[in-house]
Structure formats: structure tokens, C-alpha cells
mmCIF file of C-alpha atoms in Angstrom:
data_model
loop_
_atom_site.group_PDB
_atom_site.id
_atom_site.type_symbol
_atom_site.label_atom_id
_atom_site.label_comp_id
_atom_site.label_asym_id
_atom_site.label_seq_id
_atom_site.Cartn_x
_atom_site.Cartn_y
_atom_site.Cartn_z
ATOM 1 C CA UNK A 1 -1.328 -29.568 12.224
ATOM 2 C CA UNK A 2 -3.757 -27.739 14.512
ATOM 3 C CA UNK A 3 -0.280 -28.150 17.623
ATOM 4 C CA UNK A 4 2.365 -26.944 14.512
ATOM 5 C CA UNK A 5 -0.344 -23.233 14.267
ATOM 6 C CA UNK A 6 -1.054 -22.736 17.900
ATOM 7 C CA UNK A 7 2.483 -23.468 19.043
ATOM 8 C CA UNK A 8 3.909 -20.427 20.581
ATOM 9 C CA UNK A 9 6.657 -20.078 18.489
ATOM 10 C CA UNK A 10 3.877 -20.054 15.470
ATOM 11 C CA UNK A 11 1.346 -17.467 17.490
ATOM 12 C CA UNK A 12 2.134 -14.573 15.441
ATOM 13 C CA UNK A 13 2.126 -16.299 11.953
ATOM 14 C CA UNK A 14 -1.463 -17.678 13.378
ATOM 15 C CA UNK A 15 -2.128 -14.220 14.372
ATOM 16 C CA UNK A 16 -1.775 -12.732 11.040
ATOM 17 C CA UNK A 17 -3.740 -14.996 9.041
ATOM 18 C CA UNK A 18 -6.793 -15.100 11.081
ATOM 19 C CA UNK A 19 -6.429 -11.045 10.793
ATOM 20 C CA UNK A 20 -7.058 -11.876 6.884
ATOM 21 C CA UNK A 21 -9.954 -14.654 7.657
ATOM 22 C CA UNK A 22 -11.488 -11.676 9.471
ATOM 23 C CA UNK A 23 -9.894 -8.905 6.905
ATOM 24 C CA UNK A 24 -12.365 -11.342 4.493
ATOM 25 C CA UNK A 25 -15.694 -11.497 6.208
ATOM 26 C CA UNK A 26 -16.336 -7.745 6.939
ATOM 27 C CA UNK A 27 -15.639 -6.956 3.490
ATOM 28 C CA UNK A 28 -17.936 -9.709 2.549
ATOM 29 C CA UNK A 29 -20.055 -8.811 4.937
ATOM 30 C CA UNK A 30 -20.165 -5.335 4.356
ATOM 31 C CA UNK A 31 -20.984 -5.764 0.827
ATOM 32 C CA UNK A 32 -24.256 -7.598 1.465
ATOM 33 C CA UNK A 33 -25.236 -4.229 2.994
ATOM 34 C CA UNK A 34 -24.244 -2.187 -0.368
ATOM 35 C CA UNK A 35 -21.214 -1.077 0.432
ATOM 36 C CA UNK A 36 -17.399 -1.922 0.561
ATOM 37 C CA UNK A 37 -16.867 -0.601 4.734
ATOM 38 C CA UNK A 38 -13.280 -2.114 3.798
ATOM 39 C CA UNK A 39 -12.612 0.025 0.956
ATOM 40 C CA UNK A 40 -12.643 2.946 2.799
ATOM 41 C CA UNK A 41 -9.261 2.367 3.624
ATOM 42 C CA UNK A 42 -8.179 3.439 0.377
ATOM 43 C CA UNK A 43 -9.080 6.971 1.029
ATOM 44 C CA UNK A 44 -6.937 6.648 3.963
ATOM 45 C CA UNK A 45 -4.120 9.554 3.485
ATOM 46 C CA UNK A 46 -1.341 10.305 6.156
ATOM 47 C CA UNK A 47 -1.730 13.428 7.103
ATOM 48 C CA UNK A 48 1.713 13.803 9.449
ATOM 49 C CA UNK A 49 4.716 15.565 8.141
ATOM 50 C CA UNK A 50 7.095 13.367 10.250
ATOM 51 C CA UNK A 51 6.414 10.600 8.138
ATOM 52 C CA UNK A 52 7.929 13.140 5.049
ATOM 53 C CA UNK A 53 11.355 11.693 5.619
ATOM 54 C CA UNK A 54 14.037 10.321 3.302
ATOM 55 C CA UNK A 55 14.586 6.895 4.599
ATOM 56 C CA UNK A 56 10.805 6.027 5.710
ATOM 57 C CA UNK A 57 9.271 7.375 2.496
ATOM 58 C CA UNK A 58 11.919 5.309 0.162
ATOM 59 C CA UNK A 59 11.029 2.732 1.993
ATOM 60 C CA UNK A 60 7.150 3.086 2.202
ATOM 61 C CA UNK A 61 7.785 3.350 -1.455
ATOM 62 C CA UNK A 62 10.185 0.158 -2.184
ATOM 63 C CA UNK A 63 7.550 -1.636 0.089
ATOM 64 C CA UNK A 64 4.759 -0.253 -2.406
ATOM 65 C CA UNK A 65 2.677 1.370 0.363
ATOM 66 C CA UNK A 66 1.327 3.998 -2.425
ATOM 67 C CA UNK A 67 0.846 1.809 -5.090
ATOM 68 C CA UNK A 68 -1.327 -0.499 -4.100
ATOM 69 C CA UNK A 69 -5.285 0.318 -1.964
ATOM 70 C CA UNK A 70 -4.112 -0.078 1.170
ATOM 71 C CA UNK A 71 -6.143 -3.253 1.910
ATOM 72 C CA UNK A 72 -4.972 -5.309 -0.462
ATOM 73 C CA UNK A 73 -1.229 -4.405 0.482
ATOM 74 C CA UNK A 74 -2.659 -5.265 4.381
ATOM 75 C CA UNK A 75 -3.766 -8.357 2.674
ATOM 76 C CA UNK A 76 -0.019 -9.484 1.188
ATOM 77 C CA UNK A 77 1.895 -8.494 3.683
ATOM 78 C CA UNK A 78 0.034 -10.752 6.475
ATOM 79 C CA UNK A 79 0.293 -13.403 3.983
ATOM 80 C CA UNK A 80 3.503 -13.324 2.993
ATOM 81 C CA UNK A 81 4.656 -12.481 6.679
ATOM 82 C CA UNK A 82 2.260 -15.735 8.136
ATOM 83 C CA UNK A 83 3.308 -17.848 4.891
ATOM 84 C CA UNK A 84 7.198 -17.343 5.423
ATOM 85 C CA UNK A 85 7.232 -18.338 9.426
ATOM 86 C CA UNK A 86 5.276 -21.027 8.833
ATOM 87 C CA UNK A 87 7.103 -22.525 6.095
ATOM 88 C CA UNK A 88 10.553 -21.219 8.213
ATOM 89 C CA UNK A 89 9.312 -23.130 11.098
ATOM 90 C CA UNK A 90 8.262 -26.294 8.967
ATOM 91 C CA UNK A 91 11.249 -26.658 6.870
ATOM 92 C CA UNK A 92 12.975 -26.120 10.703
ATOM 93 C CA UNK A 93 10.563 -29.233 12.555
ATOM 94 C CA UNK A 94 11.888 -31.219 9.792
ATOM 95 C CA UNK A 95 15.126 -30.963 9.330
ATOM 96 C CA UNK A 96 15.789 -30.018 13.118
ATOM 97 C CA UNK A 97 12.841 -31.883 14.864
ATOM 98 C CA UNK A 98 12.537 -28.146 16.630
ATOM 99 C CA UNK A 99 10.821 -24.520 15.848
ATOM 100 C CA UNK A 100 12.763 -21.954 15.222
ATOM 101 C CA UNK A 101 12.439 -19.482 17.934
ATOM 102 C CA UNK A 102 10.706 -16.068 17.060
ATOM 103 C CA UNK A 103 14.117 -14.445 17.542
ATOM 104 C CA UNK A 104 15.015 -15.399 14.821
ATOM 105 C CA UNK A 105 12.136 -16.604 12.849
ATOM 106 C CA UNK A 106 10.373 -12.836 13.658
ATOM 107 C CA UNK A 107 13.184 -11.336 11.478
ATOM 108 C CA UNK A 108 13.616 -13.556 8.730
ATOM 109 C CA UNK A 109 9.847 -13.393 8.199
ATOM 110 C CA UNK A 110 9.300 -10.038 8.231
ATOM 111 C CA UNK A 111 12.585 -10.047 5.372
ATOM 112 C CA UNK A 112 10.594 -12.302 3.595
ATOM 113 C CA UNK A 113 7.662 -10.008 3.820
ATOM 114 C CA UNK A 114 8.891 -6.957 2.876
ATOM 115 C CA UNK A 115 10.854 -8.091 -0.418
ATOM 116 C CA UNK A 116 7.062 -10.069 -1.008
ATOM 117 C CA UNK A 117 5.721 -6.718 -0.729
ATOM 118 C CA UNK A 118 8.160 -5.083 -2.535
ATOM 119 C CA UNK A 119 8.218 -8.051 -5.886
ATOM 120 C CA UNK A 120 4.993 -9.751 -5.479
ATOM 121 C CA UNK A 121 3.588 -5.905 -5.147
ATOM 122 C CA UNK A 122 4.738 -4.083 -8.226
ATOM 123 C CA UNK A 123 3.485 -6.258 -10.054
ATOM 124 C CA UNK A 124 0.048 -6.298 -8.584
ATOM 125 C CA UNK A 125 0.594 -2.154 -9.120
ATOM 126 C CA UNK A 126 0.918 -2.872 -13.060
ATOM 127 C CA UNK A 127 -1.857 -5.012 -13.191
ATOM 128 C CA UNK A 128 -4.751 -2.825 -11.203
ATOM 129 C CA UNK A 129 -6.066 -0.562 -13.381
ATOM 130 C CA UNK A 130 -4.736 2.805 -11.421
ATOM 131 C CA UNK A 131 -3.602 5.571 -13.581
ATOM 132 C CA UNK A 132 -6.390 5.227 -16.413
ATOM 133 C CA UNK A 133 -10.435 5.172 -16.210
ATOM 134 C CA UNK A 134 -12.767 3.598 -18.265
ATOM 135 C CA UNK A 135 -15.111 6.813 -17.633
ATOM 136 C CA UNK A 136 -12.993 9.649 -17.977
ATOM 137 C CA UNK A 137 -9.431 10.132 -20.357
ATOM 138 C CA UNK A 138 -6.168 11.614 -18.314
ATOM 139 C CA UNK A 139 -6.791 14.223 -19.890
ATOM 140 C CA UNK A 140 -9.935 15.185 -18.512
ATOM 141 C CA UNK A 141 -8.318 15.450 -14.812
ATOM 142 C CA UNK A 142 -7.541 18.678 -15.493
ATOM 143 C CA UNK A 143 -8.895 21.049 -13.176
ATOM 144 C CA UNK A 144 -9.397 17.880 -10.540
ATOM 145 C CA UNK A 145 -8.080 18.586 -6.590
ATOM 146 C CA UNK A 146 -5.611 16.135 -5.650
ATOM 147 C CA UNK A 147 -4.068 14.675 -2.665
ATOM 148 C CA UNK A 148 -0.253 14.034 -2.003
ATOM 149 C CA UNK A 149 0.046 10.772 -0.835
ATOM 150 C CA UNK A 150 3.460 10.581 0.071
ATOM 151 C CA UNK A 151 6.907 12.107 -0.009
ATOM 152 C CA UNK A 152 7.430 16.154 -0.501
ATOM 153 C CA UNK A 153 6.713 17.522 -4.366
ATOM 154 C CA UNK A 154 9.599 20.435 -5.710
ATOM 155 C CA UNK A 155 9.562 21.580 -9.104
ATOM 156 C CA UNK A 156 11.723 18.998 -10.876
ATOM 157 C CA UNK A 157 11.394 16.737 -8.671
ATOM 158 C CA UNK A 158 7.598 15.341 -8.733
ATOM 159 C CA UNK A 159 5.338 12.859 -6.158
ATOM 160 C CA UNK A 160 2.415 10.603 -6.500
ATOM 161 C CA UNK A 161 -1.229 12.303 -5.563
ATOM 162 C CA UNK A 162 -4.306 10.672 -5.852
ATOM 163 C CA UNK A 163 -7.275 12.332 -7.578
ATOM 164 C CA UNK A 164 -10.630 10.998 -7.844
ATOM 165 C CA UNK A 165 -12.404 12.075 -11.361
ATOM 166 C CA UNK A 166 -16.599 13.746 -11.133
ATOM 167 C CA UNK A 167 -17.574 9.619 -11.657
ATOM 168 C CA UNK A 168 -15.749 9.442 -7.955
ATOM 169 C CA UNK A 169 -12.692 7.107 -9.997
ATOM 170 C CA UNK A 170 -9.263 6.608 -7.721
ATOM 171 C CA UNK A 171 -6.393 7.821 -10.207
ATOM 172 C CA UNK A 172 -3.054 8.282 -8.870
ATOM 173 C CA UNK A 173 -0.885 11.026 -11.292
ATOM 174 C CA UNK A 174 2.589 12.573 -10.769
ATOM 175 C CA UNK A 175 2.528 15.905 -9.251
ATOM 176 C CA UNK A 176 4.756 19.011 -8.983
ATOM 177 C CA UNK A 177 4.507 22.911 -8.417
ATOM 178 C CA UNK A 178 3.996 25.065 -11.104
ATOM 179 C CA UNK A 179 6.596 27.762 -9.585
ATOM 180 C CA UNK A 180 10.260 27.517 -8.493
ATOM 181 C CA UNK A 181 10.277 27.858 -4.528
ATOM 182 C CA UNK A 182 6.589 25.848 -3.786
ATOM 183 C CA UNK A 183 6.378 22.436 -2.289
ATOM 184 C CA UNK A 184 3.948 20.242 -1.660
ATOM 185 C CA UNK A 185 4.208 18.307 1.068
ATOM 186 C CA UNK A 186 2.067 14.898 2.106
ATOM 187 C CA UNK A 187 -1.686 15.473 2.213
ATOM 188 C CA UNK A 188 -1.221 18.884 0.722
ATOM 189 C CA UNK A 189 -4.295 19.283 -1.743
ATOM 190 C CA UNK A 190 -3.606 20.792 -5.476
ATOM 191 C CA UNK A 191 -5.416 21.547 -8.137
ATOM 192 C CA UNK A 192 -3.912 20.094 -11.574
ATOM 193 C CA UNK A 193 -3.631 22.573 -14.010
ATOM 194 C CA UNK A 194 -1.213 21.089 -17.211
ATOM 195 C CA UNK A 195 -0.008 17.576 -17.710
ATOM 196 C CA UNK A 196 3.689 17.287 -19.503
ATOM 197 C CA UNK A 197 3.783 13.489 -20.099
ATOM 198 C CA UNK A 198 3.182 11.641 -16.965
ATOM 199 C CA UNK A 199 3.904 14.645 -15.031
ATOM 200 C CA UNK A 200 1.160 17.034 -14.092
ATOM 201 C CA UNK A 201 2.004 20.611 -13.077
ATOM 202 C CA UNK A 202 0.067 21.671 -10.027
ATOM 203 C CA UNK A 203 -0.924 24.910 -7.612
ATOM 204 C CA UNK A 204 -1.874 24.336 -3.718
ATOM 205 C CA UNK A 205 -5.846 24.448 -3.268
ATOM 206 C CA UNK A 206 -7.455 26.621 -1.266
ATOM 207 C CA UNK A 207 -10.952 25.920 -0.300
#
């Protein structure tokens, strides 16, 4: 088993598995001192507008990166990548008595990782409480400031924003400008004004 894990063709998957264990250990230690250090990753928001490209934002959305806390998404991606790689090499070793070369196993593992993030990530996003809060109702977010997490929002084409209520609980909501000709790009700060169904009308926040 050890020789299988440490084989050169399995090193990327072994390293991915080790990173997951390290993340778990660091998170456990940080919780002991009273704060989730890795939970701070969830506050990360991309500010580079160069990422606002249809192909990139579409892929990010398909992989459910914007729908899950970043730490959970990293663990899901790393675990699925490692399991896919180990499984491919295990079956290759059983059937052909040799491991797959990385030139073959890595693309296949990345493809399986993407499928796992899309389907399992979507299921996790539906299960995890994100849009509702036990402290406040969704209507109480009126007047709160949010940050656009991904993509570009224009009137009639909303995008997702991360909003914190008065209790610092996080909500992911859809926002769009309240005026024609205004657009919100990734990283823009907006103020929620009025909710229409699932979409909030918002205005740019000037501190």
C-alpha cells in the first residue's frame, strides 16, 4: 500500500490527500484557540476584473466555486482529484499490471474532479444553509452592503453577491443595478435597496 501511494505516478494524488489532512489539522488547532483560521478563506473575494470573462466565469459557476465556502470547495476538489487518480491507477494495476502514466491519469482525474465538483458541489450547496439565517429574515437585508462575488451584473442580468447581516452571518443573494446603464463588476460594493422575487435591486456603495 505504501509503495502504491508513494509511486511516482501516484505522487500528485498522494500530495492532494496530504493537503486535505493538513487543512483538517490546521482548522482543528485554530478552533481550539477560538477562531476558525481557515474559515477566513470564505471572506476571500476575487477583485481582478480580468477574471470577468464569459468562459472563465461560466467555468467557475459550473464548478460551484461561488456557491460553496472556499474551504469546503478546496477539500471537495482535492479529495475527488485524489480518489479519481488512485482509482484509475488501481484499476490499471489490476487489469494491466502497471500504473497509468501521469500524461493520461492527470487529465482524466481533473475531468472527474470537475464532474464531482459540479454534481456533488451542487448538492452540497443546496444542503448548506446560505441564503437563510436564523437571526434575521431575508427582508432584513434591506440596506446591507454586499460584495459582488463573481461575474458582472446589469439590469435584467443579476449576479451573486455576498452580504453580511447585523449578526455577521453570510447570505448569498442575486443583485442587479436599479438603473439602466449601470453595471456591477466582480468586487464591487453595493447596497441592497429592494427585493423583487429572488433578485435585489442595488446601488453602488460609496464609503
